[in-house]
Short mmCIF file of C-alpha atoms (C1' of nucleotides) in Angstrom, two decimals:
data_model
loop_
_atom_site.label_atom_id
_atom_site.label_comp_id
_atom_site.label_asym_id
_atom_site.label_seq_id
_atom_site.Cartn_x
_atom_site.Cartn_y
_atom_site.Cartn_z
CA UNK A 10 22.40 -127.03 -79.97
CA UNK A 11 22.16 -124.97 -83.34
CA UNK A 12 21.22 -121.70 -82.83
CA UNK A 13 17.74 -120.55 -84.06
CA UNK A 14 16.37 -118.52 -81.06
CA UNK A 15 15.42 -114.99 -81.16
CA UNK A 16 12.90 -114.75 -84.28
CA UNK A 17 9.93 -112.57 -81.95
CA UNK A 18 11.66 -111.16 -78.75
CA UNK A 19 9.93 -109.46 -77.07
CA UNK A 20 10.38 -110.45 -73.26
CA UNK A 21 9.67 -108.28 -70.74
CA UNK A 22 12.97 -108.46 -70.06
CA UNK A 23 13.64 -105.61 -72.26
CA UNK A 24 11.46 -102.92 -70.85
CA UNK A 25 12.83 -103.80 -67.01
CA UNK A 26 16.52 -103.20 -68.54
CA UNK A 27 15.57 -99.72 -70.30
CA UNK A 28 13.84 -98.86 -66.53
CA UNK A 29 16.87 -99.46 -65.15
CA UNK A 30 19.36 -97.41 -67.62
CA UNK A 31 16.50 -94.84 -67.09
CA UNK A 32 16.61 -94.88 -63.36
CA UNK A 33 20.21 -95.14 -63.58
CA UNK A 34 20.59 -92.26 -65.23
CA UNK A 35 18.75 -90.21 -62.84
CA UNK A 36 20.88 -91.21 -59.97
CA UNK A 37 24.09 -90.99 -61.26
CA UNK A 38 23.50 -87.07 -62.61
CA UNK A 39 21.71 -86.52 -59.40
CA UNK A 40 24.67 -88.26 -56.64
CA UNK A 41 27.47 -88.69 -59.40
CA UNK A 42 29.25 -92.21 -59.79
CA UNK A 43 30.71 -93.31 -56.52
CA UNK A 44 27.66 -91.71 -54.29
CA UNK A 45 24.93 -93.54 -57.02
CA UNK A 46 24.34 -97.01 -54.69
CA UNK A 47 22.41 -99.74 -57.17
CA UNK A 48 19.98 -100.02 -54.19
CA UNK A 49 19.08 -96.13 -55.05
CA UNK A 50 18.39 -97.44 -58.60
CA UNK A 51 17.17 -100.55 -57.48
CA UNK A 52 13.89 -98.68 -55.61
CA UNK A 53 13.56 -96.22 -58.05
CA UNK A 54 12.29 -99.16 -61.14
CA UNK A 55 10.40 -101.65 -57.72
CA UNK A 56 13.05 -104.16 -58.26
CA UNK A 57 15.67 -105.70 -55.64
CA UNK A 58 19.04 -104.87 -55.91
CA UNK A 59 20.81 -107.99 -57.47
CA UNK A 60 17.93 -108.24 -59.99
CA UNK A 61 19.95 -105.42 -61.61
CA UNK A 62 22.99 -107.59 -61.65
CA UNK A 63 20.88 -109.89 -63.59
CA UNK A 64 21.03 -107.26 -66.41
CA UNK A 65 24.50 -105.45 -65.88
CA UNK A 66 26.89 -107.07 -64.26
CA UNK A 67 28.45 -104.86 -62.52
CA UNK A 68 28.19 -100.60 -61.47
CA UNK A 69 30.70 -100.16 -64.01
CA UNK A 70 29.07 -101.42 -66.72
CA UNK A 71 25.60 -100.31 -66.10
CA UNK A 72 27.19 -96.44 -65.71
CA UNK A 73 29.08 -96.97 -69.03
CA UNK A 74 25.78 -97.83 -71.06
CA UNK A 75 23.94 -95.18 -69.85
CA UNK A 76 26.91 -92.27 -70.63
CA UNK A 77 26.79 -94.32 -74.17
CA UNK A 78 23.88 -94.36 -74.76
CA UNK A 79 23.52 -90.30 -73.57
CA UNK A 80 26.66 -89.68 -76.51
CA UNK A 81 24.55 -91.98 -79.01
CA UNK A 82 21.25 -89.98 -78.74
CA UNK A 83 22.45 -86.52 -78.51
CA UNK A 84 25.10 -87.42 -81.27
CA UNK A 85 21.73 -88.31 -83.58
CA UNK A 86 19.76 -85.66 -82.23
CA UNK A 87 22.65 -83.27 -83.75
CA UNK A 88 22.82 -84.44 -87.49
CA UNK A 89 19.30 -84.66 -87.28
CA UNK A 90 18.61 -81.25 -86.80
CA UNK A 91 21.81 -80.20 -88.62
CA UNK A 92 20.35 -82.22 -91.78
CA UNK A 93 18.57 -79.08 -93.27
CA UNK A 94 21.00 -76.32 -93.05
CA UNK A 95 23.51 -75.33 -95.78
CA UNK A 96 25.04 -71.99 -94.69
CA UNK A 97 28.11 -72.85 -92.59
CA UNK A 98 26.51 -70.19 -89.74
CA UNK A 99 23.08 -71.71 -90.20
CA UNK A 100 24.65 -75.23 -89.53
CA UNK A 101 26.86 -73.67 -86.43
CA UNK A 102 23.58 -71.85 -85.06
CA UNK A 103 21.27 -75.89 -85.40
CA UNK A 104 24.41 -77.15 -84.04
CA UNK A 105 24.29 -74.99 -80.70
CA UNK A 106 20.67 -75.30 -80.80
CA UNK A 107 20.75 -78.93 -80.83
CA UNK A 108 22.44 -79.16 -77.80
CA UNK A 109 20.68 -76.35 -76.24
CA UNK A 110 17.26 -78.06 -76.68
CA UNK A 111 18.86 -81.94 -76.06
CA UNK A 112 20.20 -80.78 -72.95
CA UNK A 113 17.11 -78.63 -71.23
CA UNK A 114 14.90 -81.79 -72.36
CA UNK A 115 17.27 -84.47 -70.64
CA UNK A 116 18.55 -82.39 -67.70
CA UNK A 117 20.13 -85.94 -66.51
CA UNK A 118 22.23 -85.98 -69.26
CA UNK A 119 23.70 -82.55 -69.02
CA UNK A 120 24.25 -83.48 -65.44
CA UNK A 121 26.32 -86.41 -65.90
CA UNK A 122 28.19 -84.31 -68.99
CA UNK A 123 29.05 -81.59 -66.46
CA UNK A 124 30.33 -84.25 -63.89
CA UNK A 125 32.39 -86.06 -66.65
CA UNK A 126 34.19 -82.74 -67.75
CA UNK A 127 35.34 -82.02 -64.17
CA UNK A 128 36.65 -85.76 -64.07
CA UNK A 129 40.58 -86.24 -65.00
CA UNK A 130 41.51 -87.38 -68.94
CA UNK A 131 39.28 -90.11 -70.36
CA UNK A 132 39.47 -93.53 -68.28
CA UNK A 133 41.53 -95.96 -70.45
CA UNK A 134 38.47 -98.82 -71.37
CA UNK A 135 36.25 -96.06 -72.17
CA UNK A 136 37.04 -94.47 -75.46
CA UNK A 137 34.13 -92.57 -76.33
CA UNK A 138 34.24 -89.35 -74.39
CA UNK A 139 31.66 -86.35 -74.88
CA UNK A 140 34.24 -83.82 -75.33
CA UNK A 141 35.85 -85.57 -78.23
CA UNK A 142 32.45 -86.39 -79.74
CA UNK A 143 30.95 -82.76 -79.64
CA UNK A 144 34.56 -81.35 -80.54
CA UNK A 145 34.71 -83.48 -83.85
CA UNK A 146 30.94 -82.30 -84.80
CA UNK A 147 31.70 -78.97 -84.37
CA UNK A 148 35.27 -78.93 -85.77
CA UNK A 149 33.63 -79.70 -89.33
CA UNK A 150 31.15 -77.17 -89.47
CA UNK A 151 33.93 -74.37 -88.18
CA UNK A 152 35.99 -75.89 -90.94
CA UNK A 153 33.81 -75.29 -93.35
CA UNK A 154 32.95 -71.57 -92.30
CA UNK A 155 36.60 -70.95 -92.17
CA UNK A 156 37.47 -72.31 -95.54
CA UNK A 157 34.40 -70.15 -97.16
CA UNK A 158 35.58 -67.27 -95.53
CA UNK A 159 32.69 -66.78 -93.79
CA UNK A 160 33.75 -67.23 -90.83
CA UNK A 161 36.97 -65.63 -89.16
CA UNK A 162 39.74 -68.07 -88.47
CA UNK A 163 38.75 -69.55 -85.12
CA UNK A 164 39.31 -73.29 -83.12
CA UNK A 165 36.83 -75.14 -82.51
CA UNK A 166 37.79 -75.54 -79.24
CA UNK A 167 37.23 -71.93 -78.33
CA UNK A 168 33.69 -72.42 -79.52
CA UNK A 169 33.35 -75.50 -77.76
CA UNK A 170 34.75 -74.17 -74.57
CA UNK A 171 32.99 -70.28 -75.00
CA UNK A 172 29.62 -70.92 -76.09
CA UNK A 173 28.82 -74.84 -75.84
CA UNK A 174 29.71 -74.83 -72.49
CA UNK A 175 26.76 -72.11 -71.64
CA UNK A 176 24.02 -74.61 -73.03
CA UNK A 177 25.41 -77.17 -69.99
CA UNK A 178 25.49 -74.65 -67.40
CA UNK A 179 21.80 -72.87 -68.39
CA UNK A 180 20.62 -76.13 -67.64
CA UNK A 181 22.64 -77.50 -64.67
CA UNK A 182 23.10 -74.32 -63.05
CA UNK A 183 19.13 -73.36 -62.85
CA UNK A 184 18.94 -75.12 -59.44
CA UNK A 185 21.94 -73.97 -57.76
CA UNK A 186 20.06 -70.64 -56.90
CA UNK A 187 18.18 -69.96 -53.96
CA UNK A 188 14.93 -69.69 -54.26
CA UNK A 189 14.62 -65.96 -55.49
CA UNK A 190 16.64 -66.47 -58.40
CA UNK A 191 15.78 -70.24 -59.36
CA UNK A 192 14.44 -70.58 -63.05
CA UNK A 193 13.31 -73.13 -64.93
CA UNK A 194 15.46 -73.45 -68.10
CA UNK A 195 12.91 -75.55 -69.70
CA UNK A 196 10.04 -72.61 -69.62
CA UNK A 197 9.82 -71.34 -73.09
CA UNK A 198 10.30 -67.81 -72.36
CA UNK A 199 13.58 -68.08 -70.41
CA UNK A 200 14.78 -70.78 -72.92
CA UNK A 201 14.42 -68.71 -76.17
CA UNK A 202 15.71 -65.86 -74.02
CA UNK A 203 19.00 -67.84 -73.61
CA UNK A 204 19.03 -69.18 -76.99
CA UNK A 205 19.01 -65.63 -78.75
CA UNK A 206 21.97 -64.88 -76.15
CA UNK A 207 23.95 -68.23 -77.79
CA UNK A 208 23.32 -67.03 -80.80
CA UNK A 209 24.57 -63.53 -80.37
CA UNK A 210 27.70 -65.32 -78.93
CA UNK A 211 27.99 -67.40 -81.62
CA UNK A 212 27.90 -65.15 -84.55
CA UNK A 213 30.06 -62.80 -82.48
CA UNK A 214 32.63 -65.52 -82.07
CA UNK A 215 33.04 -66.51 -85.66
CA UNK A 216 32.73 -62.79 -86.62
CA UNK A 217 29.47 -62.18 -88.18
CA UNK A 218 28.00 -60.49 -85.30
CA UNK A 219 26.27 -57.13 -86.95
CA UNK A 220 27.56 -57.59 -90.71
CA UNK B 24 43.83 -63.83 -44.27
CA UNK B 25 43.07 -66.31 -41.90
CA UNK B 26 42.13 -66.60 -38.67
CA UNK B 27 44.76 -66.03 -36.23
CA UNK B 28 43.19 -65.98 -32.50
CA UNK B 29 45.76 -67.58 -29.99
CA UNK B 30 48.86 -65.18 -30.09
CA UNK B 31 52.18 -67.70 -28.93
CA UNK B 32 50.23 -70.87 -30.60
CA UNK B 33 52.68 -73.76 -31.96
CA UNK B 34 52.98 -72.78 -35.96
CA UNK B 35 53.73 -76.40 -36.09
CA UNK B 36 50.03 -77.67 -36.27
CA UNK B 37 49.12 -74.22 -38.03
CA UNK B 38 51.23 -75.44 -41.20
CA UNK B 39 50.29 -79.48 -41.07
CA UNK B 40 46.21 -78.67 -40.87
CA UNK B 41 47.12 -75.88 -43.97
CA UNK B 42 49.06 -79.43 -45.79
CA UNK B 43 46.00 -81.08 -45.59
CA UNK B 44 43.67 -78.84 -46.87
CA UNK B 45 45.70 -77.97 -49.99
CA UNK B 46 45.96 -81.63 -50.32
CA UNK B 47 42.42 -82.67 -49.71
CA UNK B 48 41.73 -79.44 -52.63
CA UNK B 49 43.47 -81.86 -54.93
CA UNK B 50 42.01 -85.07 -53.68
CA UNK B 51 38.24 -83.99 -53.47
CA UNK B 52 38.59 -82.08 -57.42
CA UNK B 53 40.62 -84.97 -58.95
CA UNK B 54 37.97 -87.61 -57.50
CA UNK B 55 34.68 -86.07 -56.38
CA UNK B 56 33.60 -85.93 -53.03
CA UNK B 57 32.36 -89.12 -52.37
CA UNK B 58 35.05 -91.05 -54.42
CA UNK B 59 37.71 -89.20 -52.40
CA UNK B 60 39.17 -91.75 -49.26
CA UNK B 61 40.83 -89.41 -46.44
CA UNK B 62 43.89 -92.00 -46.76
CA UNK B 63 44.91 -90.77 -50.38
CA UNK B 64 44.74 -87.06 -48.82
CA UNK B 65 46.42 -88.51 -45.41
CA UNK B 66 49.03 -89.89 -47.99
CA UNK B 67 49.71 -86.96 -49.90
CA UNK B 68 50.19 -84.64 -46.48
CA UNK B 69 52.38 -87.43 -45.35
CA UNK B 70 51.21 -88.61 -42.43
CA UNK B 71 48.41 -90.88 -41.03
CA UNK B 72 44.68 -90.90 -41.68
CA UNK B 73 43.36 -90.56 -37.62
CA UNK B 74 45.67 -87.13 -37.56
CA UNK B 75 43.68 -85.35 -40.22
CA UNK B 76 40.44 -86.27 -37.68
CA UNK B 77 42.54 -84.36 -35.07
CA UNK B 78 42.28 -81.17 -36.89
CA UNK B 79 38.64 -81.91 -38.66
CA UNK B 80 36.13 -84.00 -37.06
CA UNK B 81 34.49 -85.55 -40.36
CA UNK B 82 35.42 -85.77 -43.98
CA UNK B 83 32.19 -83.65 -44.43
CA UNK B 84 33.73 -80.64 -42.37
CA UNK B 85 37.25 -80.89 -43.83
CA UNK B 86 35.51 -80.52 -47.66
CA UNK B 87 33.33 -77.41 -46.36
CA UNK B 88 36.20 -76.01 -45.46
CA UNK B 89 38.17 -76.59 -48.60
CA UNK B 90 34.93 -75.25 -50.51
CA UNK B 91 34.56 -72.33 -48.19
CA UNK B 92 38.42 -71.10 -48.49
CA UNK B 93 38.05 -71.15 -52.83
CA UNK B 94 35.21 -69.20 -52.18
CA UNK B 95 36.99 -66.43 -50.28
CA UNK B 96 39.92 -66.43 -52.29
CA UNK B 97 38.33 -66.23 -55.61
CA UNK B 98 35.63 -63.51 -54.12
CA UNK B 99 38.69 -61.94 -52.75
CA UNK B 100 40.77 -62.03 -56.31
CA UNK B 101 37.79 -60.54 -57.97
CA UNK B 102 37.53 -57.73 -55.72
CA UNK B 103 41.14 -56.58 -56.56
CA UNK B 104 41.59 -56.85 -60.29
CA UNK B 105 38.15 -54.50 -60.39
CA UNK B 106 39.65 -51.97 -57.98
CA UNK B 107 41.00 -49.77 -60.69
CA UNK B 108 38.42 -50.36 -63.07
CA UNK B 109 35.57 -47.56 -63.35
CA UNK B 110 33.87 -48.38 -66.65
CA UNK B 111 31.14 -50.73 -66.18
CA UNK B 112 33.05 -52.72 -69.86
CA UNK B 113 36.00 -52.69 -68.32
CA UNK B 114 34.90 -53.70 -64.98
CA UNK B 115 33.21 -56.08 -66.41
CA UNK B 116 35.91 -57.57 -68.74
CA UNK B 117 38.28 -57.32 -65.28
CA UNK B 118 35.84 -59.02 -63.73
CA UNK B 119 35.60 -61.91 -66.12
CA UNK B 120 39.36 -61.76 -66.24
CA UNK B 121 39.58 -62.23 -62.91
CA UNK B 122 37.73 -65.53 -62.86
CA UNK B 123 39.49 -66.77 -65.94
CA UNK B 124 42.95 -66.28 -64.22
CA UNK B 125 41.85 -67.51 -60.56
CA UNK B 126 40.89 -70.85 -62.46
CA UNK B 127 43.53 -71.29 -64.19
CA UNK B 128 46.22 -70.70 -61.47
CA UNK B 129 44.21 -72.98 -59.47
CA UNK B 130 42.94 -75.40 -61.89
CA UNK B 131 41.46 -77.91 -58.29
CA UNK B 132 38.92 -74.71 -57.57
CA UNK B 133 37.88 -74.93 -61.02
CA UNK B 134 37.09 -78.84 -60.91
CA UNK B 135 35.60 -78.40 -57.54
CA UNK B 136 33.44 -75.55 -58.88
CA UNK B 137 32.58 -77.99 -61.87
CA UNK B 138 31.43 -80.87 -59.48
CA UNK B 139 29.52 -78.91 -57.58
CA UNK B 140 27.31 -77.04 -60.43
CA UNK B 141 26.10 -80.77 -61.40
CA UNK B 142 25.03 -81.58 -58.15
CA UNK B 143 21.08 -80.90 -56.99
CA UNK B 144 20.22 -77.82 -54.78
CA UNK B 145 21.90 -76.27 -52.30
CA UNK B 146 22.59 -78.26 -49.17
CA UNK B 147 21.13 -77.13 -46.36
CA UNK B 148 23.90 -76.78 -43.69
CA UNK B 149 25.93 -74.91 -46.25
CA UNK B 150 24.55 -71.61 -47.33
CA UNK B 151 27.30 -70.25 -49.54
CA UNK B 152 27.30 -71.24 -52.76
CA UNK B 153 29.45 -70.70 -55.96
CA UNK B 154 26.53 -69.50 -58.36
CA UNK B 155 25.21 -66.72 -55.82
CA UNK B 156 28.50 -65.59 -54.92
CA UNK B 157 29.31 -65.21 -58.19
CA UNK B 158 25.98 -63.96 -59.74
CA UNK B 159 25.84 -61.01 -56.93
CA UNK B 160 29.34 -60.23 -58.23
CA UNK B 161 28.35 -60.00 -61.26
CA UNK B 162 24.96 -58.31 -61.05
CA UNK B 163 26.18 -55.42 -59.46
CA UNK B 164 28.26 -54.64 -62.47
CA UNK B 165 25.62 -55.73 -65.09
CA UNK B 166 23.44 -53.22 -63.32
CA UNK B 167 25.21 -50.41 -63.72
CA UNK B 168 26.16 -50.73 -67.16
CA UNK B 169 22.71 -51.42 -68.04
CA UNK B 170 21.89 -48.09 -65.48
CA UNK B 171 23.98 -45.92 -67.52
CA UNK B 172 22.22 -47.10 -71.06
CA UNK B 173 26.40 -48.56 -71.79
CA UNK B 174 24.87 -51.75 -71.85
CA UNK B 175 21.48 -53.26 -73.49
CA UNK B 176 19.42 -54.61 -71.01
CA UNK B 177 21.04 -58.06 -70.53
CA UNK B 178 20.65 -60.41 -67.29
CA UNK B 179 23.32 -61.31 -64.91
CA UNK B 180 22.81 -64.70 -65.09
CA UNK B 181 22.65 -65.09 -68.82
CA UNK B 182 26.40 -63.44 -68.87
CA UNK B 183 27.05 -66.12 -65.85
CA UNK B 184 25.51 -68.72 -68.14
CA UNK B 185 26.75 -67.76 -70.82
CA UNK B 186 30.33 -66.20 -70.78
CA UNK B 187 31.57 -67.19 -67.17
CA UNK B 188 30.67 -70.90 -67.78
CA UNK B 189 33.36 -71.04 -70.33
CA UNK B 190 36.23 -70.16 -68.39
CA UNK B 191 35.07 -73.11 -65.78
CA UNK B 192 35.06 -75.20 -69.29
CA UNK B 193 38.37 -73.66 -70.84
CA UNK B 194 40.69 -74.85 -67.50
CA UNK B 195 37.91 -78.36 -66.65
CA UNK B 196 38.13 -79.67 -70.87
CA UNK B 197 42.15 -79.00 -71.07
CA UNK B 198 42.36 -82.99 -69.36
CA UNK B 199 39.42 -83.97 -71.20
CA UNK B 200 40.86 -84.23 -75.02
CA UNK B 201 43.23 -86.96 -76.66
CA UNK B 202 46.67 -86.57 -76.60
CA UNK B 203 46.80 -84.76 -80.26
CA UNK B 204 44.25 -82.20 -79.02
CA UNK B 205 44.67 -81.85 -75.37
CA UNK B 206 46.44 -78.22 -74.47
CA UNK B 207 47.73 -76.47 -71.46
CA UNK B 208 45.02 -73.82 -70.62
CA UNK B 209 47.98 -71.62 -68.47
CA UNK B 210 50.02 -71.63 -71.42
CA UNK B 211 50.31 -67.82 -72.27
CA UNK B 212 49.79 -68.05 -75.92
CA UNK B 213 46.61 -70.54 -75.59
CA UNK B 214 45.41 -68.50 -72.68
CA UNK B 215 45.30 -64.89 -74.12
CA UNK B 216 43.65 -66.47 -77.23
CA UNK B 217 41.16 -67.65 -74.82
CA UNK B 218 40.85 -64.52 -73.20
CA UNK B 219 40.45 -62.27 -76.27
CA UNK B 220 37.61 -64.64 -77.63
CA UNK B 221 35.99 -64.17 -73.73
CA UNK B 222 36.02 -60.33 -74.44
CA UNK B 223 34.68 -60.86 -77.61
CA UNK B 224 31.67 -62.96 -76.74
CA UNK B 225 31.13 -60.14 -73.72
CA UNK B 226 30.88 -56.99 -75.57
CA UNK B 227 28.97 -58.98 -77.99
CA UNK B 228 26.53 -59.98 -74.60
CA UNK B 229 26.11 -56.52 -73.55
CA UNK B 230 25.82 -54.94 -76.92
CA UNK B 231 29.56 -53.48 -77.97
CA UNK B 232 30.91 -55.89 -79.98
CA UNK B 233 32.86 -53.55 -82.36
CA UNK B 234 32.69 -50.15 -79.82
"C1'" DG C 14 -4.13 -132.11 -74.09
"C1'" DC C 15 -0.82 -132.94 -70.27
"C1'" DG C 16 3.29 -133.87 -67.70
"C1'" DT C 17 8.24 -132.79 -68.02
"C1'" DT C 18 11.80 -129.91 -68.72
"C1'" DT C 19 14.12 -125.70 -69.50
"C1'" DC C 20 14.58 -120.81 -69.44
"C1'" DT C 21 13.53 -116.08 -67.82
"C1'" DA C 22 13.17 -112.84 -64.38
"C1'" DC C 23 13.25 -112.02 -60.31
"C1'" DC C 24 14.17 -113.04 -55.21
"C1'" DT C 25 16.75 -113.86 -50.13
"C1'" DA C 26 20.89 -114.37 -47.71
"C1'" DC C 27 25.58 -113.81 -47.07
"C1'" DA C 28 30.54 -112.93 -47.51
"C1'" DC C 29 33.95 -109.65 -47.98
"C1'" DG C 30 36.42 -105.45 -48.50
"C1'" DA C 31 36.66 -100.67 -48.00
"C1'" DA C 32 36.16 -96.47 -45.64
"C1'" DG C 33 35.00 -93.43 -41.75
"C1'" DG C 34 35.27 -92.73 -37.22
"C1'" DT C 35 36.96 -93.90 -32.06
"C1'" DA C 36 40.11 -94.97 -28.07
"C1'" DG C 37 44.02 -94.75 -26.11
"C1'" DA C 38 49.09 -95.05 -26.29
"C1'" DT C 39 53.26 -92.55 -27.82
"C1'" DT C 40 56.29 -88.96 -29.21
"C1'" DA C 41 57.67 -84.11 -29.67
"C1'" DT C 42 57.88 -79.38 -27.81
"C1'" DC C 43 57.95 -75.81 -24.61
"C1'" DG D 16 55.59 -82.28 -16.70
"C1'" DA D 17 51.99 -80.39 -19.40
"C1'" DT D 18 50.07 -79.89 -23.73
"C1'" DA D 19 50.08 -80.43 -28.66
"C1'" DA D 20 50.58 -83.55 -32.35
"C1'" DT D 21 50.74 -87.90 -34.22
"C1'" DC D 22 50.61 -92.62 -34.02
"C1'" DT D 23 48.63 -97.88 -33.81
"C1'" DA D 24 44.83 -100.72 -33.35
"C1'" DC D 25 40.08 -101.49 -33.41
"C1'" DC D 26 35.07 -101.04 -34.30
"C1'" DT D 27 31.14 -100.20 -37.25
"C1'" DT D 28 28.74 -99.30 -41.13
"C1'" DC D 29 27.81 -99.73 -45.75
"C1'" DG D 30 27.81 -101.27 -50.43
"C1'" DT D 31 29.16 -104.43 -53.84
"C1'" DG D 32 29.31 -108.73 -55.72
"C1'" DT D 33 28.12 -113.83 -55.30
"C1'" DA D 34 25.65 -118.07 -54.43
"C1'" DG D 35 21.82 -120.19 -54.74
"C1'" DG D 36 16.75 -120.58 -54.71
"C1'" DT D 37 11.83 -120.01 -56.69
"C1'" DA D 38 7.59 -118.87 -59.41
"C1'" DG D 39 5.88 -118.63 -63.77
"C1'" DA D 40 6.18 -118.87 -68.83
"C1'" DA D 41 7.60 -121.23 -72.87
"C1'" DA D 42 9.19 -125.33 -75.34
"C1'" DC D 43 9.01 -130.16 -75.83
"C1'" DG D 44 7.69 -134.99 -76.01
"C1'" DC D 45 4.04 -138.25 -76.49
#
DNA sequence: GCGTTTCTACCTACACGAAGGTAGATTATC
DNA sequence: GATAATCTACCTTCGTGTAGGTAGAAACGC
């Protein structure tokens, strides 16, 4: 048979697979990989359990697209917002914001980030790896600050590690208090509370804190 | 330290259930709870799988303890490297020093730690908890500094948010890089650069960056 | 237009391995 | 010889992956 198929898909096919990825993703930030059963995912879209082999075929794979697909969209979400900045700080600052604001609006994601980090080095069939991906983003604007002069000489790693790293917990860490303390990081007030903080951080770090 | 109730009690036991928490501290931060199998920590004490049931009844009561015993010693730690301090900054920057070091000479606590930030909630059976241990810690000193007018009126949790979240990162990311980036966070050199930039970002938190 | 066929998107049922926990025998220690 | 410590062997539960079946839609032949 020659091939002429797929001129108009649209089978509804394609909206069950993006409920599962969805629902996937929600189980494996809330239980993490081994707890996540596909029957928890399974009852979350309606469907039965091996309908989701029909799409993925196995846990594996169905865990690897959705931590892809997590590094694709916050990947684009940063050069998006990094596309109007010039100033090496202003960049740095969109940067951090970027993941500030992709993070408190997909708390799943940051979830599955924060249980990927405390995971040994990167599996072998799974090259992409967030900590390689958001090091190599920042690592050029930090370049670029340091070559100016604008910035002090610092690694990108220490940024990475000092200040990125506070966007994931803000997020992850909101419902680990009891009740007293619990916050919501997505209210506006608390959120540009914590994002004036990051920046403080920031310009401190690269040395253009009172200038 | 520990409890020590039964005065002429066979050491021999003592020292085999201490081998198997150490181990299962390895076990449940290089796998995750539910990934970890009580043969691989069984296997790394040395001996068989029904003899860690003799000294803990369920895998669920052998982890609580493991949590429960970082807990203490890291609450513990804290508590000494701020005895001499009696500057709110410098308590402060002993206090954050104390965390950075605990992690870093016991790199499982900090991957445990990690884990158990992504999860949801608190469980119910097991009311201590990393964040409020560590935020009451914390507040107390925030507090006073703010008390005194040293520090601007900052909250505890941003500085646990915001500073303490990236020693967790600095000791959980060293694994998480390539082989041309990866670095040994209890390497001296790496670790005091590490440390300066954590002072850094702290006065800059509290509002004496340059003193 | 209408039967036939094929494909999509699900389903039920089951087989199999893996892991936790249990029972009771066995060895070491005093 | 009693008690602590560890073992072997077994049971049970649970979750994945597999095999195979079915209703309905789309494509096809005439």
């Amino acid at each position: 048979m020659s091939g002429n198929r797929q001129v108009s898909r649209q089978p509804r096919g394609d909206a069950t697979r993006q409920a599962i990825l969805d629902a996937a993703e929600r189980i494996f930030a809330d239980l993490g990989y081994a707890a996540a059963r596909l029957e928890d995912v399974a009852q979350l879209v309606g469907i039965r359990r091996p309908s989701i082999v029909y799409y993925f075929a196995a846990k594996q794979q169905l865990y690897d697209q959705v931590e892809a697909d997590i590094f694709a969209a916050m990947h684009q979400f940063v050069l998006e917002r990094m596309a109007g900045a010039g100033d090496p700080l202003e960049r740095l600052l969109a940067l951090l914001d970027a993941w500030l604001d992709f993070l408190v609006q997909r708390p799943t994601a940051a979830r599955i980030i924060q249980r990927l980090v405390a995971d040994l080095g990167p599996r072998g069939d799974n090259p992409v790896r967030f900590s390689e991906t958001a090091l190599r983003d920042i690592e050029a604007v930090v370049a670029e600050g340091v070559s100016t002069g604008q910035f002090r000489p610092v690694s990108a790693m220490h940024i990475l590690n000092g200040i990125a790293a506070g966007a994931l917990f803000y997020v992850c860490n909101a419902g680990q208090m009891g009740q007293t303390r619990a916050y919501d990081p997505a209210d506006p007030d608390e959120l540009e509370r914590f994002r004036a903080m990051m920046h403080v951080l920031a310009r401190a770090a690269v040395g253009q804190e009172a200038r």
